[in-house]
Amino acid sequence: MQLKVLNNKLKVAKLKVGYRIPEIIFKQEFYSITKTDEELSIVLDEDVNIQGDIIEHNWRAIKIVGTLDFALIGILSKISTVLAQAKISIFAISTYNTDYILIKENKLEKAIKVLKENEYQFI
């Protein structure tokens, strides 16, 4: 399986449900917005100014390269298990096509190393 580290430095913001999302977010190369009845979570570039209840800085994203068929089983589970065994926590984002694993920047090199040791390839 091929993986790719995205160049973007990211942050994760927890906002109140009624928060008005600034237009600048929609112009970013990479962002993710999830709304529930309890919160609004946004993953966005580190350099975009946003006010949130809680903001976690210094994330990097690893993308699973290619389009994943819904019939495939355990892809994210296997990667997260490898990283958990190395004591690396993740923040996962799934899209229709693929999955992204967010890792704190200070753990990125270690994550790449352990994933390579488990036969994952980086492009």
CSV table of N, CA and C in Angstrom, one decimal:
chain,number,residue,atom,x,y,z
A,1,MET,N,0.8,-1.2,0.0
A,1,MET,CA,0.0,0.0,0.0
A,1,MET,C,0.9,1.2,0.0
A,2,GLN,N,0.5,2.2,-0.8
A,2,GLN,CA,1.3,3.4,-0.9
A,2,GLN,C,0.7,4.5,-0.1
A,3,LEU,N,1.6,5.3,0.6
A,3,LEU,CA,1.2,6.4,1.4
A,3,LEU,C,1.9,7.7,0.9
A,4,LYS,N,1.4,8.8,1.2
A,4,LYS,CA,2.0,10.1,0.9
A,4,LYS,C,1.8,11.1,2.0
A,5,VAL,N,2.9,11.7,2.4
A,5,VAL,CA,2.8,12.8,3.4
A,5,VAL,C,2.4,14.1,2.7
A,6,LEU,N,1.3,14.7,3.1
A,6,LEU,CA,0.9,16.0,2.5
A,6,LEU,C,1.9,17.1,3.0
A,7,ASN,N,2.1,18.1,2.2
A,7,ASN,CA,3.0,19.2,2.6
A,7,ASN,C,2.4,20.1,3.7
A,8,ASN,N,1.1,20.2,3.7
A,8,ASN,CA,0.4,21.1,4.6
A,8,ASN,C,0.7,20.8,6.1
A,9,LYS,N,0.9,21.9,6.8
A,9,LYS,CA,0.9,21.8,8.3
A,9,LYS,C,-0.5,22.2,8.7
A,10,LEU,N,-1.2,21.4,9.5
A,10,LEU,CA,-2.6,21.5,9.8
A,10,LEU,C,-2.9,21.8,11.3
A,11,LYS,N,-4.1,22.2,11.6
A,11,LYS,CA,-4.6,22.3,12.9
A,11,LYS,C,-6.0,21.8,12.9
A,12,VAL,N,-6.4,21.4,14.1
A,12,VAL,CA,-7.8,20.8,14.3
A,12,VAL,C,-8.5,21.8,15.3
A,13,ALA,N,-9.6,22.3,14.8
A,13,ALA,CA,-10.4,23.2,15.7
A,13,ALA,C,-11.8,22.7,16.0
A,14,LYS,N,-12.1,22.8,17.3
A,14,LYS,CA,-13.4,22.4,17.8
A,14,LYS,C,-14.2,23.7,18.0
A,15,LEU,N,-15.3,23.8,17.4
A,15,LEU,CA,-16.1,25.1,17.4
A,15,LEU,C,-17.5,24.8,17.8
A,16,LYS,N,-18.2,25.8,18.2
A,16,LYS,CA,-19.7,25.7,18.6
A,16,LYS,C,-20.5,25.4,17.3
A,17,VAL,N,-21.5,24.6,17.4
A,17,VAL,CA,-22.3,24.2,16.3
A,17,VAL,C,-22.8,25.3,15.4
A,18,GLY,N,-23.1,26.5,15.9
A,18,GLY,CA,-23.6,27.6,15.1
A,18,GLY,C,-22.5,28.5,14.5
A,19,TYR,N,-21.3,28.1,14.6
A,19,TYR,CA,-20.2,28.9,14.2
A,19,TYR,C,-20.3,29.1,12.7
A,20,ARG,N,-20.1,30.4,12.2
A,20,ARG,CA,-20.1,30.7,10.8
A,20,ARG,C,-18.7,30.4,10.2
A,21,ILE,N,-18.6,29.5,9.3
A,21,ILE,CA,-17.3,29.1,8.7
A,21,ILE,C,-16.8,30.2,7.8
A,22,PRO,N,-15.6,30.7,8.0
A,22,PRO,CA,-15.1,31.8,7.2
A,22,PRO,C,-14.8,31.3,5.7
A,23,GLU,N,-15.1,32.1,4.8
A,23,GLU,CA,-14.9,31.8,3.3
A,23,GLU,C,-13.5,31.3,3.0
A,24,ILE,N,-12.5,31.9,3.7
A,24,ILE,CA,-11.1,31.5,3.4
A,24,ILE,C,-10.8,30.0,3.5
A,25,ILE,N,-11.6,29.4,4.4
A,25,ILE,CA,-11.4,27.9,4.6
A,25,ILE,C,-11.7,27.2,3.3
A,26,PHE,N,-12.7,27.6,2.6
A,26,PHE,CA,-13.1,26.9,1.3
A,26,PHE,C,-12.1,27.1,0.2
A,27,LYS,N,-11.1,28.0,0.4
A,27,LYS,CA,-10.1,28.3,-0.7
A,27,LYS,C,-8.8,27.5,-0.4
A,28,GLN,N,-8.8,26.8,0.7
A,28,GLN,CA,-7.6,26.0,1.0
A,28,GLN,C,-7.5,24.7,0.2
A,29,GLU,N,-6.2,24.3,0.0
A,29,GLU,CA,-6.0,23.1,-0.7
A,29,GLU,C,-6.5,21.8,0.0
A,30,PHE,N,-6.5,21.8,1.3
A,30,PHE,CA,-7.0,20.7,2.1
A,30,PHE,C,-7.7,21.2,3.3
A,31,TYR,N,-8.9,20.7,3.5
A,31,TYR,CA,-9.7,21.0,4.7
A,31,TYR,C,-10.7,19.9,4.9
A,32,SER,N,-11.2,19.8,6.1
A,32,SER,CA,-12.2,18.8,6.4
A,32,SER,C,-13.2,19.5,7.4
A,33,ILE,N,-14.5,19.4,7.2
A,33,ILE,CA,-15.4,19.9,8.1
A,33,ILE,C,-16.4,18.8,8.5
A,34,THR,N,-16.6,18.7,9.8
A,34,THR,CA,-17.6,17.7,10.3
A,34,THR,C,-18.5,18.4,11.3
A,35,LYS,N,-19.8,18.2,11.1
A,35,LYS,CA,-20.7,18.8,12.1
A,35,LYS,C,-21.6,17.7,12.7
A,36,THR,N,-21.8,17.8,14.0
A,36,THR,CA,-22.7,16.9,14.7
A,36,THR,C,-23.6,17.8,15.5
A,37,ASP,N,-24.5,17.2,16.3
A,37,ASP,CA,-25.4,18.0,17.1
A,37,ASP,C,-24.6,18.5,18.3
A,38,GLU,N,-23.4,18.1,18.5
A,38,GLU,CA,-22.6,18.5,19.7
A,38,GLU,C,-21.5,19.5,19.3
A,39,GLU,N,-21.0,19.4,18.1
A,39,GLU,CA,-19.8,20.2,17.8
A,39,GLU,C,-19.6,20.4,16.3
A,40,LEU,N,-18.7,21.3,15.9
A,40,LEU,CA,-18.3,21.5,14.6
A,40,LEU,C,-16.8,21.4,14.6
A,41,SER,N,-16.2,20.4,13.9
A,41,SER,CA,-14.8,20.2,13.9
A,41,SER,C,-14.3,20.6,12.5
A,42,ILE,N,-13.2,21.3,12.4
A,42,ILE,CA,-12.6,21.7,11.2
A,42,ILE,C,-11.1,21.4,11.2
A,43,VAL,N,-10.6,20.7,10.2
A,43,VAL,CA,-9.2,20.5,10.0
A,43,VAL,C,-8.8,21.5,8.9
A,44,LEU,N,-7.8,22.3,9.1
A,44,LEU,CA,-7.4,23.3,8.1
A,44,LEU,C,-5.9,23.7,8.2
A,45,ASP,N,-5.4,24.4,7.3
A,45,ASP,CA,-4.1,24.9,7.3
A,45,ASP,C,-3.7,25.6,8.5
A,46,GLU,N,-2.5,25.4,9.0
A,46,GLU,CA,-2.1,26.0,10.3
A,46,GLU,C,-2.1,27.5,10.2
A,47,ASP,N,-1.8,28.1,9.0
A,47,ASP,CA,-1.7,29.5,8.9
A,47,ASP,C,-3.0,30.3,8.7
A,48,VAL,N,-4.2,29.6,8.7
A,48,VAL,CA,-5.5,30.2,8.5
A,48,VAL,C,-5.9,30.6,10.0
A,49,ASN,N,-6.3,31.9,10.1
A,49,ASN,CA,-6.7,32.4,11.4
A,49,ASN,C,-8.1,32.1,11.7
A,50,ILE,N,-8.4,31.4,12.8
A,50,ILE,CA,-9.8,31.0,13.2
A,50,ILE,C,-9.8,31.0,14.7
A,51,GLN,N,-11.0,31.4,15.2
A,51,GLN,CA,-11.2,31.4,16.6
A,51,GLN,C,-12.0,30.1,17.0
A,52,GLY,N,-11.5,29.3,17.9
A,52,GLY,CA,-12.2,28.1,18.3
A,52,GLY,C,-12.3,27.9,19.8
A,53,ASP,N,-13.1,27.0,20.2
A,53,ASP,CA,-13.2,26.6,21.6
A,53,ASP,C,-11.9,25.9,22.0
A,54,ILE,N,-11.5,25.0,21.2
A,54,ILE,CA,-10.2,24.3,21.4
A,54,ILE,C,-9.5,24.2,20.0
A,55,ILE,N,-8.2,24.5,20.0
A,55,ILE,CA,-7.5,24.4,18.7
A,55,ILE,C,-6.2,23.6,19.0
A,56,GLU,N,-6.0,22.5,18.3
A,56,GLU,CA,-4.8,21.7,18.4
A,56,GLU,C,-4.0,21.9,17.2
A,57,HIS,N,-2.8,22.4,17.4
A,57,HIS,CA,-1.8,22.8,16.3
A,57,HIS,C,-0.9,21.6,16.0
A,58,ASN,N,-0.1,21.8,14.9
A,58,ASN,CA,1.0,21.0,14.6
A,58,ASN,C,0.7,19.6,14.2
A,59,TRP,N,-0.3,19.4,13.3
A,59,TRP,CA,-0.6,18.1,12.7
A,59,TRP,C,-0.1,18.0,11.3
A,60,ARG,N,0.2,16.8,10.9
A,60,ARG,CA,0.6,16.5,9.5
A,60,ARG,C,-0.3,15.4,9.0
A,61,ALA,N,-0.6,15.3,7.7
A,61,ALA,CA,-1.5,14.3,7.2
A,61,ALA,C,-0.7,13.3,6.3
A,62,ILE,N,-1.1,12.0,6.5
A,62,ILE,CA,-0.6,11.0,5.6
A,62,ILE,C,-1.8,10.5,4.8
A,63,LYS,N,-1.7,10.5,3.5
A,63,LYS,CA,-2.8,10.1,2.7
A,63,LYS,C,-2.6,8.7,2.2
A,64,ILE,N,-3.6,7.8,2.2
A,64,ILE,CA,-3.5,6.5,1.5
A,64,ILE,C,-3.8,6.8,0.1
A,65,VAL,N,-2.8,6.5,-0.8
A,65,VAL,CA,-2.8,6.8,-2.2
A,65,VAL,C,-3.8,5.9,-2.9
A,66,GLY,N,-4.6,6.5,-3.8
A,66,GLY,CA,-5.5,5.7,-4.7
A,66,GLY,C,-6.9,5.8,-4.1
A,67,THR,N,-7.8,5.3,-4.9
A,67,THR,CA,-9.2,5.2,-4.5
A,67,THR,C,-9.4,3.8,-3.8
A,68,LEU,N,-10.0,3.9,-2.7
A,68,LEU,CA,-10.3,2.7,-1.9
A,68,LEU,C,-11.7,2.2,-2.1
A,69,ASP,N,-11.8,1.0,-2.5
A,69,ASP,CA,-13.2,0.4,-2.7
A,69,ASP,C,-13.8,0.2,-1.4
A,70,PHE,N,-15.1,0.4,-1.3
A,70,PHE,CA,-15.8,0.2,0.0
A,70,PHE,C,-15.8,-1.3,0.4
A,71,ALA,N,-15.5,-2.2,-0.5
A,71,ALA,CA,-15.4,-3.6,-0.1
A,71,ALA,C,-14.1,-3.9,0.6
A,72,LEU,N,-13.1,-3.1,0.5
A,72,LEU,CA,-11.9,-3.3,1.2
A,72,LEU,C,-12.1,-3.2,2.7
A,73,ILE,N,-11.5,-4.1,3.4
A,73,ILE,CA,-11.7,-4.2,4.9
A,73,ILE,C,-10.4,-4.0,5.7
A,74,GLY,N,-10.4,-3.2,6.7
A,74,GLY,CA,-9.3,-3.1,7.7
A,74,GLY,C,-8.1,-2.3,7.3
A,75,ILE,N,-8.2,-1.5,6.3
A,75,ILE,CA,-7.1,-0.7,5.8
A,75,ILE,C,-6.7,0.3,6.9
A,76,LEU,N,-7.6,1.1,7.3
A,76,LEU,CA,-7.4,2.1,8.4
A,76,LEU,C,-7.1,1.4,9.7
A,77,SER,N,-7.7,0.3,10.0
A,77,SER,CA,-7.5,-0.4,11.2
A,77,SER,C,-6.1,-0.9,11.3
A,78,LYS,N,-5.5,-1.5,10.2
A,78,LYS,CA,-4.2,-2.0,10.2
A,78,LYS,C,-3.2,-0.9,10.4
A,79,ILE,N,-3.3,0.3,9.7
A,79,ILE,CA,-2.4,1.4,9.9
A,79,ILE,C,-2.5,1.9,11.3
A,80,SER,N,-3.7,2.1,11.8
A,80,SER,CA,-3.8,2.6,13.2
A,80,SER,C,-3.3,1.7,14.2
A,81,THR,N,-3.4,0.4,14.0
A,81,THR,CA,-2.8,-0.6,14.9
A,81,THR,C,-1.3,-0.5,14.9
A,82,VAL,N,-0.6,-0.4,13.8
A,82,VAL,CA,0.8,-0.3,13.7
A,82,VAL,C,1.3,1.0,14.4
A,83,LEU,N,0.6,2.1,14.2
A,83,LEU,CA,0.9,3.3,14.9
A,83,LEU,C,0.6,3.3,16.4
A,84,ALA,N,-0.4,2.6,16.8
A,84,ALA,CA,-0.8,2.5,18.2
A,84,ALA,C,0.3,1.7,19.0
A,85,GLN,N,0.8,0.6,18.3
A,85,GLN,CA,1.8,-0.2,18.9
A,85,GLN,C,3.1,0.6,19.1
A,86,ALA,N,3.3,1.6,18.3
A,86,ALA,CA,4.5,2.5,18.4
A,86,ALA,C,4.2,3.7,19.3
A,87,LYS,N,3.0,3.7,19.9
A,87,LYS,CA,2.6,4.8,20.8
A,87,LYS,C,2.4,6.1,20.1
A,88,ILE,N,1.9,6.0,18.9
A,88,ILE,CA,1.6,7.2,18.1
A,88,ILE,C,0.1,7.4,17.9
A,89,SER,N,-0.5,8.4,18.5
A,89,SER,CA,-1.9,8.6,18.4
A,89,SER,C,-2.2,9.3,17.0
A,90,ILE,N,-3.5,9.1,16.6
A,90,ILE,CA,-3.9,9.6,15.3
A,90,ILE,C,-5.2,10.3,15.4
A,91,PHE,N,-5.5,11.1,14.3
A,91,PHE,CA,-6.8,11.7,14.1
A,91,PHE,C,-7.1,11.3,12.6
A,92,ALA,N,-8.1,10.4,12.5
A,92,ALA,CA,-8.4,9.9,11.1
A,92,ALA,C,-9.5,10.7,10.4
A,93,ILE,N,-9.4,10.8,9.1
A,93,ILE,CA,-10.4,11.5,8.3
A,93,ILE,C,-10.6,10.5,7.1
A,94,SER,N,-11.9,10.2,6.9
A,94,SER,CA,-12.2,9.4,5.7
A,94,SER,C,-13.0,10.2,4.8
A,95,THR,N,-12.7,10.0,3.5
A,95,THR,CA,-13.5,10.6,2.4
A,95,THR,C,-14.1,9.5,1.6
A,96,TYR,N,-14.8,9.9,0.6
A,96,TYR,CA,-15.4,8.9,-0.3
A,96,TYR,C,-14.3,8.0,-1.0
A,97,ASN,N,-13.2,8.7,-1.4
A,97,ASN,CA,-12.1,8.0,-2.1
A,97,ASN,C,-11.1,7.3,-1.3
A,98,THR,N,-10.7,7.9,-0.1
A,98,THR,CA,-9.6,7.4,0.6
A,98,THR,C,-9.6,7.8,2.1
A,99,ASP,N,-8.6,7.5,2.8
A,99,ASP,CA,-8.4,7.9,4.2
A,99,ASP,C,-7.2,8.7,4.4
A,100,TYR,N,-7.2,9.6,5.4
A,100,TYR,CA,-6.1,10.4,5.8
A,100,TYR,C,-5.8,10.2,7.3
A,101,ILE,N,-4.6,10.0,7.6
A,101,ILE,CA,-4.2,9.8,9.0
A,101,ILE,C,-3.4,11.0,9.4
A,102,LEU,N,-4.0,11.8,10.4
A,102,LEU,CA,-3.3,13.0,10.9
A,102,LEU,C,-2.5,12.5,12.1
A,103,ILE,N,-1.2,13.0,12.1
A,103,ILE,CA,-0.3,12.7,13.2
A,103,ILE,C,0.4,14.0,13.6
A,104,LYS,N,0.6,14.1,14.9
A,104,LYS,CA,1.4,15.3,15.4
A,104,LYS,C,2.7,15.4,14.7
A,105,GLU,N,3.1,16.6,14.3
A,105,GLU,CA,4.4,16.7,13.6
A,105,GLU,C,5.6,16.2,14.3
A,106,ASN,N,5.6,16.2,15.6
A,106,ASN,CA,6.8,15.7,16.3
A,106,ASN,C,6.9,14.2,16.3
A,107,LYS,N,5.8,13.5,15.8
A,107,LYS,CA,5.8,12.1,15.7
A,107,LYS,C,5.9,11.6,14.3
A,108,LEU,N,5.9,12.5,13.3
A,108,LEU,CA,5.8,12.1,11.9
A,108,LEU,C,7.0,11.2,11.5
A,109,GLU,N,8.2,11.6,11.8
A,109,GLU,CA,9.3,10.7,11.4
A,109,GLU,C,9.2,9.3,11.9
A,110,LYS,N,8.9,9.2,13.2
A,110,LYS,CA,8.7,7.9,13.8
A,110,LYS,C,7.6,7.1,13.1
A,111,ALA,N,6.5,7.8,12.8
A,111,ALA,CA,5.4,7.2,12.1
A,111,ALA,C,5.8,6.6,10.8
A,112,ILE,N,6.5,7.4,10.0
A,112,ILE,CA,7.0,7.0,8.7
A,112,ILE,C,7.9,5.8,8.8
A,113,LYS,N,8.8,5.8,9.8
A,113,LYS,CA,9.7,4.7,10.1
A,113,LYS,C,9.0,3.4,10.4
A,114,VAL,N,8.0,3.4,11.3
A,114,VAL,CA,7.3,2.2,11.7
A,114,VAL,C,6.4,1.7,10.6
A,115,LEU,N,5.9,2.6,9.8
A,115,LEU,CA,5.0,2.2,8.7
A,115,LEU,C,5.9,1.5,7.6
A,116,LYS,N,7.0,2.1,7.3
A,116,LYS,CA,7.9,1.4,6.4
A,116,LYS,C,8.4,0.1,6.8
A,117,GLU,N,8.7,0.0,8.1
A,117,GLU,CA,9.0,-1.3,8.7
A,117,GLU,C,7.9,-2.4,8.6
A,118,ASN,N,6.7,-1.9,8.4
A,118,ASN,CA,5.6,-2.8,8.2
A,118,ASN,C,5.1,-2.9,6.8
A,119,GLU,N,6.0,-2.6,5.9
A,119,GLU,CA,5.9,-2.8,4.4
A,119,GLU,C,4.9,-1.8,3.7
A,120,TYR,N,4.7,-0.6,4.3
A,120,TYR,CA,4.0,0.5,3.7
A,120,TYR,C,5.1,1.3,2.9
A,121,GLN,N,4.7,1.7,1.7
A,121,GLN,CA,5.6,2.5,0.9
A,121,GLN,C,5.2,3.9,0.8
A,122,PHE,N,6.2,4.8,0.9
A,122,PHE,CA,5.9,6.3,0.8
A,122,PHE,C,6.3,6.8,-0.6
A,123,ILE,N,5.5,7.6,-1.2
A,123,ILE,CA,5.8,8.2,-2.5
A,123,ILE,C,6.0,9.7,-2.3
